[in-house]
mmCIF file of C-alpha atoms and ligand atoms in Angstrom:
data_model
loop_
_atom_site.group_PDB
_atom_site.id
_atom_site.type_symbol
_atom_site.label_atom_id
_atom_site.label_comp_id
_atom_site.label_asym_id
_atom_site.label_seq_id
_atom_site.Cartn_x
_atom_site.Cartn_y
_atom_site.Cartn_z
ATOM 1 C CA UNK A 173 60.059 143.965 108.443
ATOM 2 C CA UNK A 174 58.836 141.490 105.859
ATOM 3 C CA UNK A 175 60.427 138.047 105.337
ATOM 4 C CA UNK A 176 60.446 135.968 102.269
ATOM 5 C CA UNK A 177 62.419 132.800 102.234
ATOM 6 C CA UNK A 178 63.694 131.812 98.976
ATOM 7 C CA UNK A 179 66.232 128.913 97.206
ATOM 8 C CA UNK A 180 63.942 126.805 99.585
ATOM 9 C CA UNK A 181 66.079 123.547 98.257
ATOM 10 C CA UNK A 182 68.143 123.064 101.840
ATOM 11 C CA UNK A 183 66.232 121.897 104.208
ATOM 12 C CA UNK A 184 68.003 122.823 107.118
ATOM 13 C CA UNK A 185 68.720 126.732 107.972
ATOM 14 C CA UNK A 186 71.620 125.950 109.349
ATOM 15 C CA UNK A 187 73.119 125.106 106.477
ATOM 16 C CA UNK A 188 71.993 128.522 104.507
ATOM 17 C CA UNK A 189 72.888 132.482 104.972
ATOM 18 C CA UNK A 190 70.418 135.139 106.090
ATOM 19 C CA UNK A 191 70.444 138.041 103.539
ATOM 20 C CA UNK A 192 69.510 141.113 105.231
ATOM 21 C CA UNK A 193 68.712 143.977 102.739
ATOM 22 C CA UNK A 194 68.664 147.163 104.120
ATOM 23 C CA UNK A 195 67.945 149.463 101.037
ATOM 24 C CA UNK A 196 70.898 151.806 99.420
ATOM 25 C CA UNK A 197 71.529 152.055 95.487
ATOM 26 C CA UNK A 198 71.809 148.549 95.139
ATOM 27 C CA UNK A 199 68.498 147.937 95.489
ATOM 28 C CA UNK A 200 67.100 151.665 93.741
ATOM 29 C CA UNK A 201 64.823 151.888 90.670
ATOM 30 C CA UNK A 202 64.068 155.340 89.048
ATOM 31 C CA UNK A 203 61.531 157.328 90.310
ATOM 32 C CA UNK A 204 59.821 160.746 89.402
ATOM 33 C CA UNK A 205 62.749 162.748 91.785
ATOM 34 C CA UNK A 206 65.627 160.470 91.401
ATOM 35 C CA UNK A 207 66.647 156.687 92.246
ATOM 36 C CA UNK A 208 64.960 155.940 95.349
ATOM 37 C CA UNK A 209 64.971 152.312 97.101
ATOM 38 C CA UNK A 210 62.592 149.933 95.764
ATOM 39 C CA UNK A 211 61.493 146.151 96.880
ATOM 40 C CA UNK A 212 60.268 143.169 95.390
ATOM 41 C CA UNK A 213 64.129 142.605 96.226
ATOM 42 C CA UNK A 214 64.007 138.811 96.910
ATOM 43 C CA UNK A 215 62.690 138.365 93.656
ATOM 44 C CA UNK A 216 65.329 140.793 91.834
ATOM 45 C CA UNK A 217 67.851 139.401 93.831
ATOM 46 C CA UNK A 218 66.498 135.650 92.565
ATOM 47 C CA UNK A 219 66.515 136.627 88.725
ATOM 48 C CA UNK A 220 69.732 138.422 89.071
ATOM 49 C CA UNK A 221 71.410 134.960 89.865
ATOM 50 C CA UNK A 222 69.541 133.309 87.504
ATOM 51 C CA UNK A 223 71.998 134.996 85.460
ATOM 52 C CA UNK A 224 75.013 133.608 86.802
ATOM 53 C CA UNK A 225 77.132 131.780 84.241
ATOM 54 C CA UNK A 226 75.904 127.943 84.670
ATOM 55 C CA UNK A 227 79.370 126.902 86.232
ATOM 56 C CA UNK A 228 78.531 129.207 89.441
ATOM 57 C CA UNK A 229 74.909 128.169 89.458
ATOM 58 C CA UNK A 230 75.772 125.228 91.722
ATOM 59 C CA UNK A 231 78.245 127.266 94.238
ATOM 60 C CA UNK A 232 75.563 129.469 95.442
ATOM 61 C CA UNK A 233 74.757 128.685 99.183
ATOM 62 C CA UNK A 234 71.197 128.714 99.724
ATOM 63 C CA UNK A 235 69.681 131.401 101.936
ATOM 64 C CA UNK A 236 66.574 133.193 103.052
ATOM 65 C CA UNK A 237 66.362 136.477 102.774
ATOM 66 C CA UNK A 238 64.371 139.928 105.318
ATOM 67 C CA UNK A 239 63.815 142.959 103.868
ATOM 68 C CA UNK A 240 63.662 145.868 106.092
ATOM 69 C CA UNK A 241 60.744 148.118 106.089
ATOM 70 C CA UNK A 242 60.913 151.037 104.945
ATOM 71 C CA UNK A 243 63.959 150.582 102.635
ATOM 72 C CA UNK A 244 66.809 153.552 103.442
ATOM 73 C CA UNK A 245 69.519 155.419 101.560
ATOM 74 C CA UNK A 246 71.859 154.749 104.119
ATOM 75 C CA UNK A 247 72.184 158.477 104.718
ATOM 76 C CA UNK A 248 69.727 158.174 107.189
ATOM 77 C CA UNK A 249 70.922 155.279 109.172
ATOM 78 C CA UNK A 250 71.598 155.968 112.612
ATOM 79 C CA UNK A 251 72.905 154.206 115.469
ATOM 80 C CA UNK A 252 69.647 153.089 116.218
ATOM 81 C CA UNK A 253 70.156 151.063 112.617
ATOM 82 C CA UNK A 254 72.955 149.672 113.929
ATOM 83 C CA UNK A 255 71.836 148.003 116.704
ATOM 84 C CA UNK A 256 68.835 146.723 114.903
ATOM 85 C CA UNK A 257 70.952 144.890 112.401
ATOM 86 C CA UNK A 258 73.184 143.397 115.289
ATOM 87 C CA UNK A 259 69.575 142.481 117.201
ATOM 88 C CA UNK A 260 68.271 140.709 113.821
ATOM 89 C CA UNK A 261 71.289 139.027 113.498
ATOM 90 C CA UNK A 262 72.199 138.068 117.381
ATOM 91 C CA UNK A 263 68.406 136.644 117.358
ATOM 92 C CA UNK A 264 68.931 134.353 114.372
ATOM 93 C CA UNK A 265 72.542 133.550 114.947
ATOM 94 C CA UNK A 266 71.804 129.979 115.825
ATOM 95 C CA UNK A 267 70.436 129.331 112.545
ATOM 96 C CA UNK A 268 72.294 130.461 110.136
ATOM 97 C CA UNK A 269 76.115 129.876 108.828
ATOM 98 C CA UNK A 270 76.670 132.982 107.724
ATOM 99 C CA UNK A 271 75.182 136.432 106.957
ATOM 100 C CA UNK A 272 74.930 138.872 104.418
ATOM 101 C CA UNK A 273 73.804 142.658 105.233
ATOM 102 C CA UNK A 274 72.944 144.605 101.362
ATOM 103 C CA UNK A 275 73.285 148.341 102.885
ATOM 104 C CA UNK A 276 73.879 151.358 100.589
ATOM 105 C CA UNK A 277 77.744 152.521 100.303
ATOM 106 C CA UNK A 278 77.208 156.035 101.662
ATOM 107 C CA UNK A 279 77.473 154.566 105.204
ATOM 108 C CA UNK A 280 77.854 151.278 104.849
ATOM 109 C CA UNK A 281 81.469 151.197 106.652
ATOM 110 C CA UNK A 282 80.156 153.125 109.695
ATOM 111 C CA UNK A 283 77.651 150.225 109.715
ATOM 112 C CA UNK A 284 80.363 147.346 109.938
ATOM 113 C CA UNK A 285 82.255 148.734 112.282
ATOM 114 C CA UNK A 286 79.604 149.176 114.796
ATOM 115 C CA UNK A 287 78.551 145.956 113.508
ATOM 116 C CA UNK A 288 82.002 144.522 114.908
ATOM 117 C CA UNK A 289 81.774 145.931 118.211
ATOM 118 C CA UNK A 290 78.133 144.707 118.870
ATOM 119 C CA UNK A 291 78.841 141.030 117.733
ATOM 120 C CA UNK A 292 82.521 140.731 118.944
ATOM 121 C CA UNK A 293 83.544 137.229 119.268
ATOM 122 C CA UNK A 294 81.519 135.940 115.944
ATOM 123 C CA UNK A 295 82.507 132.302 114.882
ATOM 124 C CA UNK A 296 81.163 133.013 111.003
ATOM 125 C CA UNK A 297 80.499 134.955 108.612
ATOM 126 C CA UNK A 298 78.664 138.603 108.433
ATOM 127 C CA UNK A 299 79.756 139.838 105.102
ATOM 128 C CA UNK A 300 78.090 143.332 104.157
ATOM 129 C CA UNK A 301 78.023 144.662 100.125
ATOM 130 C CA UNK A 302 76.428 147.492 98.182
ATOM 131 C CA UNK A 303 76.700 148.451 94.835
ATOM 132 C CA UNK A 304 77.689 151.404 92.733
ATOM 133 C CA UNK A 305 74.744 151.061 90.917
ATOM 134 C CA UNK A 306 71.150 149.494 90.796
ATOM 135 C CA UNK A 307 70.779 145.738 90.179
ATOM 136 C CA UNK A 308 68.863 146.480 87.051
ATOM 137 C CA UNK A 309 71.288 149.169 85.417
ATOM 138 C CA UNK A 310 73.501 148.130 82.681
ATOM 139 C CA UNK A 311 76.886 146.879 83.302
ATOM 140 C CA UNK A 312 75.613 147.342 87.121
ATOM 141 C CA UNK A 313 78.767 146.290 89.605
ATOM 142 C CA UNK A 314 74.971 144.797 92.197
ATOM 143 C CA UNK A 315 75.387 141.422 90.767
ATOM 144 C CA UNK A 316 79.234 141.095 91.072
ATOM 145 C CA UNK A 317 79.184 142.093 94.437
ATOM 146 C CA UNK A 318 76.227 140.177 95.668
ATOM 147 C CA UNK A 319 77.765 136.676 94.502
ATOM 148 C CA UNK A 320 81.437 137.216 95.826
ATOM 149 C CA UNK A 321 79.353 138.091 99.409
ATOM 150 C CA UNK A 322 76.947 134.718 99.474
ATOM 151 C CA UNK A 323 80.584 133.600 98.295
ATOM 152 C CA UNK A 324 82.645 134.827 101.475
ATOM 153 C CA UNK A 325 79.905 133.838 103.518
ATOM 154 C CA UNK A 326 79.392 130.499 103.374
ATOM 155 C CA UNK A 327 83.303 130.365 104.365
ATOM 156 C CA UNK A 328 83.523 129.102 108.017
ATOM 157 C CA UNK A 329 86.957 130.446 107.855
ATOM 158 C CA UNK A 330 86.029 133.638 107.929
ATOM 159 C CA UNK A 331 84.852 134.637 111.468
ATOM 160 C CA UNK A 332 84.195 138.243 111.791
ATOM 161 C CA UNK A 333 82.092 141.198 109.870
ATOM 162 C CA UNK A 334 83.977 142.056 106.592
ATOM 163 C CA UNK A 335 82.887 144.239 103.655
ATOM 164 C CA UNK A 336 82.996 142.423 100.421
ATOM 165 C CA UNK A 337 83.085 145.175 97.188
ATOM 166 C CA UNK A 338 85.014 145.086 93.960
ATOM 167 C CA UNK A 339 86.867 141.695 94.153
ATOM 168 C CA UNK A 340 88.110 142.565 97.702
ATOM 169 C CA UNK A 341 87.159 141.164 100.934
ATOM 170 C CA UNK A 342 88.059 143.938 103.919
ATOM 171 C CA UNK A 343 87.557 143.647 107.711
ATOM 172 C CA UNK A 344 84.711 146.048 109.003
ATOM 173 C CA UNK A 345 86.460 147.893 111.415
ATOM 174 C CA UNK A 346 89.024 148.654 108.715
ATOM 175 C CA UNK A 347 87.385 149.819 105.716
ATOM 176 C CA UNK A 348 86.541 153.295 104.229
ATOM 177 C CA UNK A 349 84.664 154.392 101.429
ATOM 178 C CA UNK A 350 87.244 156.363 99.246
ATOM 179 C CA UNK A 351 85.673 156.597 96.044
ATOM 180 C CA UNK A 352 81.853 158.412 95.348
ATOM 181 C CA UNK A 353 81.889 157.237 91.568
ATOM 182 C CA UNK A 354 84.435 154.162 91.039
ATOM 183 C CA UNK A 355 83.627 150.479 91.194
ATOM 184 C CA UNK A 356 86.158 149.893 93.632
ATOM 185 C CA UNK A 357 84.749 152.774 96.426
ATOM 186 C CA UNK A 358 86.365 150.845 99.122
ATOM 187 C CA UNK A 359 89.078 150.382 100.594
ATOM 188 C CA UNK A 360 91.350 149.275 103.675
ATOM 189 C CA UNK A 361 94.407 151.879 104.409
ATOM 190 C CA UNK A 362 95.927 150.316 107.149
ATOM 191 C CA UNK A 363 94.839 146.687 107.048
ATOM 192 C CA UNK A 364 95.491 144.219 104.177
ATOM 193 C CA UNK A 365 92.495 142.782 102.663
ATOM 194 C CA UNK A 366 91.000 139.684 104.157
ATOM 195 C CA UNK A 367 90.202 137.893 100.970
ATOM 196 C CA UNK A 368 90.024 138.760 97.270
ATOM 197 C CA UNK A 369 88.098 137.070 94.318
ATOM 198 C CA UNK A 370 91.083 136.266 91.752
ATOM 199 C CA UNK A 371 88.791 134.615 88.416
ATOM 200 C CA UNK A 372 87.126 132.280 89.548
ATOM 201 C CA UNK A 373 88.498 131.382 92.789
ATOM 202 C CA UNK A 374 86.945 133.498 96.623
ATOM 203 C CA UNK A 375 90.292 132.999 97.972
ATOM 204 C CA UNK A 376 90.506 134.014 101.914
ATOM 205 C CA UNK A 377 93.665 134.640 103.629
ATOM 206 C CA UNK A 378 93.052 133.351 106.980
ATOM 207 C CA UNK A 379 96.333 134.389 108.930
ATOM 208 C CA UNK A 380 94.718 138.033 108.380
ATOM 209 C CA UNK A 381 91.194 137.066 110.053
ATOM 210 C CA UNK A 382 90.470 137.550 113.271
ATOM 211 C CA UNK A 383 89.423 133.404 113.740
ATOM 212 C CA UNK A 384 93.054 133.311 114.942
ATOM 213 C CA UNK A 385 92.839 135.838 117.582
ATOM 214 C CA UNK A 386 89.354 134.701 119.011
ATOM 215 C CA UNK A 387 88.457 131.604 120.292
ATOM 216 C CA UNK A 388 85.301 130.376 122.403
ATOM 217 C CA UNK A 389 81.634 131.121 122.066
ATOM 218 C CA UNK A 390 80.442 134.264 120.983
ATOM 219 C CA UNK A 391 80.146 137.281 123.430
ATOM 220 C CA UNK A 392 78.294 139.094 121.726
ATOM 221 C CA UNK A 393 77.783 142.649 123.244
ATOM 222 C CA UNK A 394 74.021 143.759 123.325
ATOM 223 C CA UNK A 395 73.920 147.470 124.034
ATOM 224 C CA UNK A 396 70.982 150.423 124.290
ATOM 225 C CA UNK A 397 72.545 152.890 121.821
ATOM 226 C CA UNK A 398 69.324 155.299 122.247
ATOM 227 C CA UNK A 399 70.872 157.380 124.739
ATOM 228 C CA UNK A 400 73.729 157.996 121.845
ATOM 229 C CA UNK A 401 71.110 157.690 118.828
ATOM 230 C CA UNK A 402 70.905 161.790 118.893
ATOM 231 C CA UNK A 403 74.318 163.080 118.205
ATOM 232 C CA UNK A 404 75.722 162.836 121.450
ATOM 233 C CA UNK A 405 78.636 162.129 120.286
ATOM 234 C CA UNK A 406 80.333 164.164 117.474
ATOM 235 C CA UNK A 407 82.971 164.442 114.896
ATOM 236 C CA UNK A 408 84.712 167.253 114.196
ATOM 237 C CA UNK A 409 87.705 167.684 111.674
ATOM 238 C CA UNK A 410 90.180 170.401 112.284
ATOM 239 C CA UNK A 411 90.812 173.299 109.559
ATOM 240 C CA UNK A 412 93.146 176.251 109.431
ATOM 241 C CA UNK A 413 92.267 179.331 111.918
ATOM 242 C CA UNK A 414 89.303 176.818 113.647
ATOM 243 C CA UNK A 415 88.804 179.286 116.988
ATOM 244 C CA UNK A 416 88.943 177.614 120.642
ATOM 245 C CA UNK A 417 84.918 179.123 120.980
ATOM 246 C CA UNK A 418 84.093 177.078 117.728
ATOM 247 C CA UNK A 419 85.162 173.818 119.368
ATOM 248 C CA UNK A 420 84.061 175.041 122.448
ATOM 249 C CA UNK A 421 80.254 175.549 121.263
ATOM 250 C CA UNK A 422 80.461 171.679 120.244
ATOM 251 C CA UNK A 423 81.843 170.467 123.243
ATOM 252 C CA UNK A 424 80.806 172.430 125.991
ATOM 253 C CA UNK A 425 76.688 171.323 124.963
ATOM 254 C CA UNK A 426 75.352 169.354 127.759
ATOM 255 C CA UNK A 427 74.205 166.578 125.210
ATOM 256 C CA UNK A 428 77.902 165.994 124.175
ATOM 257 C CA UNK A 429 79.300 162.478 125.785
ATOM 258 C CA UNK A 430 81.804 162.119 123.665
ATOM 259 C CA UNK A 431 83.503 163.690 120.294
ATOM 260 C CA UNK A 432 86.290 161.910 117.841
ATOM 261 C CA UNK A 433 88.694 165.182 116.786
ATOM 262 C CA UNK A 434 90.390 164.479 113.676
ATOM 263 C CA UNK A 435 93.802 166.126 114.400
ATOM 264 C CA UNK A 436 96.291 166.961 111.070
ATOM 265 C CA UNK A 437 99.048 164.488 109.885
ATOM 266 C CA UNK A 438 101.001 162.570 112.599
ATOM 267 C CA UNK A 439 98.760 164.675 115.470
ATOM 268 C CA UNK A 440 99.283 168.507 115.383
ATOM 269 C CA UNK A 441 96.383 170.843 116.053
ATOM 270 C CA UNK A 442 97.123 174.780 116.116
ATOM 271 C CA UNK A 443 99.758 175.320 119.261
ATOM 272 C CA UNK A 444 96.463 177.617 120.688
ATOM 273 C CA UNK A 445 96.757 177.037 124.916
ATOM 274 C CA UNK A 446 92.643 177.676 124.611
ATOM 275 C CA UNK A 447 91.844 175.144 122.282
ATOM 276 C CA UNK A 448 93.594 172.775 124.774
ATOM 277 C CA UNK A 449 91.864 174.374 127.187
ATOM 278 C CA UNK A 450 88.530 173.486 126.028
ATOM 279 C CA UNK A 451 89.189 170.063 125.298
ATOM 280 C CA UNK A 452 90.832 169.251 129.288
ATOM 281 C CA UNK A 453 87.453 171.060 130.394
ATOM 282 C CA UNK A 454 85.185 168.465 128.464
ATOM 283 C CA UNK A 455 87.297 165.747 129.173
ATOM 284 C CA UNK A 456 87.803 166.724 133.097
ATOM 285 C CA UNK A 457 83.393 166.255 132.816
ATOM 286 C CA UNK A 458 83.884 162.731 131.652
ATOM 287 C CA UNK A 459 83.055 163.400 127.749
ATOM 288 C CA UNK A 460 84.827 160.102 126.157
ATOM 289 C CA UNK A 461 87.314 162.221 123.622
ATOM 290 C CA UNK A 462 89.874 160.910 121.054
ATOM 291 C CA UNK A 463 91.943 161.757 118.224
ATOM 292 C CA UNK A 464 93.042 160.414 114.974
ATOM 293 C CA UNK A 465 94.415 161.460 111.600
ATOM 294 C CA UNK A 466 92.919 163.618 108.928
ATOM 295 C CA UNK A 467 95.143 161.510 106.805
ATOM 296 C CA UNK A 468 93.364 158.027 105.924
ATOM 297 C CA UNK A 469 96.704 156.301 106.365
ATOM 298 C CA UNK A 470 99.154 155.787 108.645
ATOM 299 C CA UNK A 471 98.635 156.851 112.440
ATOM 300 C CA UNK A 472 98.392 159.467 115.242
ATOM 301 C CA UNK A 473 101.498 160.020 117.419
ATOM 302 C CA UNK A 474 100.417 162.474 119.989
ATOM 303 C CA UNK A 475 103.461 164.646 121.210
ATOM 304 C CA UNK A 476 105.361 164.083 117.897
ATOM 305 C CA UNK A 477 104.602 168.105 117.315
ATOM 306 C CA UNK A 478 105.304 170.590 120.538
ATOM 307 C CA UNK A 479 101.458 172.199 119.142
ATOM 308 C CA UNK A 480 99.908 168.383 120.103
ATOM 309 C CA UNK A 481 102.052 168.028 122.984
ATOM 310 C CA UNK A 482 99.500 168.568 125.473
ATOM 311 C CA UNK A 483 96.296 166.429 124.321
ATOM 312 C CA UNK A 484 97.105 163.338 126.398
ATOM 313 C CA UNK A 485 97.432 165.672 129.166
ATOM 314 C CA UNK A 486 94.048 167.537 128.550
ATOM 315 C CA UNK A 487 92.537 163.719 128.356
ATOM 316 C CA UNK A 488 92.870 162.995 124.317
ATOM 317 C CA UNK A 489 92.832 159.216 124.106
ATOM 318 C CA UNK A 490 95.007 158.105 120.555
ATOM 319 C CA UNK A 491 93.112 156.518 118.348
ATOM 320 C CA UNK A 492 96.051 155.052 116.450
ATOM 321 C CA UNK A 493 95.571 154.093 112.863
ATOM 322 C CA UNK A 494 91.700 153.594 113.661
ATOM 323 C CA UNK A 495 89.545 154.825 110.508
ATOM 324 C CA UNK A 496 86.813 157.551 111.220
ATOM 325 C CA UNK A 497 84.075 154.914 111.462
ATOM 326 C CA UNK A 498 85.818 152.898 113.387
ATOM 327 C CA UNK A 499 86.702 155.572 116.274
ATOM 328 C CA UNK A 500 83.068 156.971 115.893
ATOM 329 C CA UNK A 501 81.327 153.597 116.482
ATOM 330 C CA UNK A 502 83.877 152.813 119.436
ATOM 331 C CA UNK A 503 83.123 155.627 121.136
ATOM 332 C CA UNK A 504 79.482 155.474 120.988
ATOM 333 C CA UNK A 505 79.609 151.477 121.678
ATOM 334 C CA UNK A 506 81.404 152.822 124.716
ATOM 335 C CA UNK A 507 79.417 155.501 126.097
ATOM 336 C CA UNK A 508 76.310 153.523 125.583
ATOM 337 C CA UNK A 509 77.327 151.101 127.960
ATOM 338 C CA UNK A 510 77.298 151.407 132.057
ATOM 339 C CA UNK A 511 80.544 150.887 132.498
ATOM 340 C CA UNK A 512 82.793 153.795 134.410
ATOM 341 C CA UNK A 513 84.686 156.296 132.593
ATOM 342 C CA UNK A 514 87.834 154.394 133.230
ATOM 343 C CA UNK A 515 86.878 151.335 131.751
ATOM 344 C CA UNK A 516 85.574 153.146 128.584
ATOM 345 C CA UNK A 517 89.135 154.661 128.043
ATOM 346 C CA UNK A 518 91.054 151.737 128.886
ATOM 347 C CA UNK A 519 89.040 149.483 126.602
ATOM 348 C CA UNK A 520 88.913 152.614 123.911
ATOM 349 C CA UNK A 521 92.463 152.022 123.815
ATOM 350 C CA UNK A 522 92.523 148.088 123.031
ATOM 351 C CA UNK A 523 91.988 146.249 120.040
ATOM 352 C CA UNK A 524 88.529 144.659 120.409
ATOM 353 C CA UNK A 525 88.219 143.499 116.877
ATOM 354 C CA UNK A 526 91.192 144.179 115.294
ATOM 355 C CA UNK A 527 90.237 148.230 114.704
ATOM 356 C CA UNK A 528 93.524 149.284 115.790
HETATM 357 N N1 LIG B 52 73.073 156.969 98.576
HETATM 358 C C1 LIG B 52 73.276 155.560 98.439
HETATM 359 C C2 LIG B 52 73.221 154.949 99.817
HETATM 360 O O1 LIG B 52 74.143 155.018 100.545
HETATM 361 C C3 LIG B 52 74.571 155.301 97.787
HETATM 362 C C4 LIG B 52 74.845 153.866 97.458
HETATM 363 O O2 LIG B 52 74.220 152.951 97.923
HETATM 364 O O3 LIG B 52 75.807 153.640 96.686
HETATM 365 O O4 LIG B 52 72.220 154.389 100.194
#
């Protein structure tokens, strides 16, 4: 990891935002096989603002800036990435006001949620952004993007990990990317947006944050995730005629700890008494399951259908309204910890940071 502080004008750090660049087509530059990540970024980032119109010049918070090394496509991030971000930032907290995580858009909503579960109780800011499109490309959405998050997070209103992207602030835990070619690739189907840049103006809507639901210092929760850095747990989407030895072969692997089903519509998975089967065996060994939606809005109500009548019963926790990456990154948070089996599902089934 290499650091480079720059905007050195504020003498305290405390007063400035750590910008944490991770890699991801914000940051890419043509190569011979493609766009591939590229550095030099505190530099880029530097001349990009430079650019500014004059009037925002002076709004800019100051901040310092670490670029990871080596710079990812945030395909291959991992919940081992994960916890480093929440390590670099838990180790600096003291120091900073705010934070700013520049992650590609492939994954970067897996990496807030986890994000939210590892530094639960946050008093600022930890604002993560991406762009459609390198920094350097024409009509590029990188600069845009990376001013309305240096915006958001030098707001001591807003006290929890949010995703800042097209204009729209969204919580972490909350956000999906929906779009693989739009500006606006993001967005929040169950939770309104947190803030939103409307001309000139970063306005936040604070009655949405969490700041009003958490109070105290933060308790920030540290975990190992490398005994869940290897697949351990999976996700696996339903489809017509799916077999009970299909999910079987995914669940019944000794590596499995836990496994997030995405179920059709309100719940409903084919009325098969083996498929049930093989879920109550994995669950009766203590492998952390629960189900959500297919459908990125609205929620799961298990028994609605007779067919999904019997999850709860075989040991299906509901994820509610949860988004994929939200329910993915619970569950490993979760299993990575040494709590008991009944504490996993009992906290599985709160709201830790407003997921659900
Ligand atoms: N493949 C890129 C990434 O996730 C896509 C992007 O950043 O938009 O790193």
């Amino acid at each position: 990891m290499s650091q480079a502080p720059l905007l050195a004008d504020t003498p305290h750090s405390h007063e400035r935002l750590l910008v944490i660049y991770t890699g991801g087509t914000i940051g890419m530059q043509p190569q011979a096989n493609g766009l591939a990540p590229a550095g030099d970024f505190a530099e880029r980032l530097a001349k990009a603002l430079s650019q500014l119109p004059l009037r925002d010049q002076p709004l800019l918070p100051a901040y310092d800036i670490i670029s990871y090394s080596p710079l990812i496509d945030s395909s291959a991030a991992t919940p081992l990435t994960w916890q480093q971000l929440a390590t670099d930032i838990a180790e600096r907290f003291d120091q900073y006001r705010g934070f700013v995580v520049i992650h590609g858009t492939d994954t970067l909503s897996w990496t807030a949620a986890s994000l939210a579960y590892q530094l639960q109780g946050l008093d600022r800011p930890v604002v993560l952004t991406g762009a459609m499109a390198p920094l350097e490309a024409p009509n590029s959405d990188a600069l845009d993007n990376l001013y309305g998050a240096l915006r958001f997070a030098a707001h001591p209103a807003l006290q929890e990990v949010a995703i800042y992207f097209a204009n729209r602030l969204l919580r972490g835990t909350r956000a999906i990317k929906q779009h693989s070619e739009a500006a606006d690739a993001f967005t929040s189907p169950n939770y309104p947006y947190l803030g939103e840049r409307i001309g000139d103006d970063f306005i936040l809507f604070p009655s949405r944050g969490l700041a009003y639901q958490q109070r105290g210092a933060p308790r920030f929760e540290r975990v190992d995730y490398r005994p869940v850095a290897q697949g351990e747990v999976v996700r696996i989407t339903l489809w017509p005629g799916m077999a009970a030895w299909q999910l079987d072969a995914w669940l019944s692997h000794p590596s499995i700890k836990g496994a997030l089903l995405q179920l059709w519509g309100a719940g409903n998975l084919p009325d098969d008494p083996a498929l049930l089967a093989v879920i109550a065996k994995a669950s009766g060994e203590g492998k952390l399951i629960a189900a959500i939606s297919q459908c990125s809005q609205g929620r799961v109500h298990m028994g609605a259908y007779a067919a999904g009548d019997g999850l709860t019963d075989a040991g299906v926790l509901s994820g509610d309204d949860m988004t994929p990456e939200a329910a993915y990154t619970k569950l490993v948070h979760l299993i990575a910890q040494p709590i008991s089996l009944e504490d996993r599902r009992r906290r599985f089934l709160m709201p830790l940071v407003g997921e659900r």
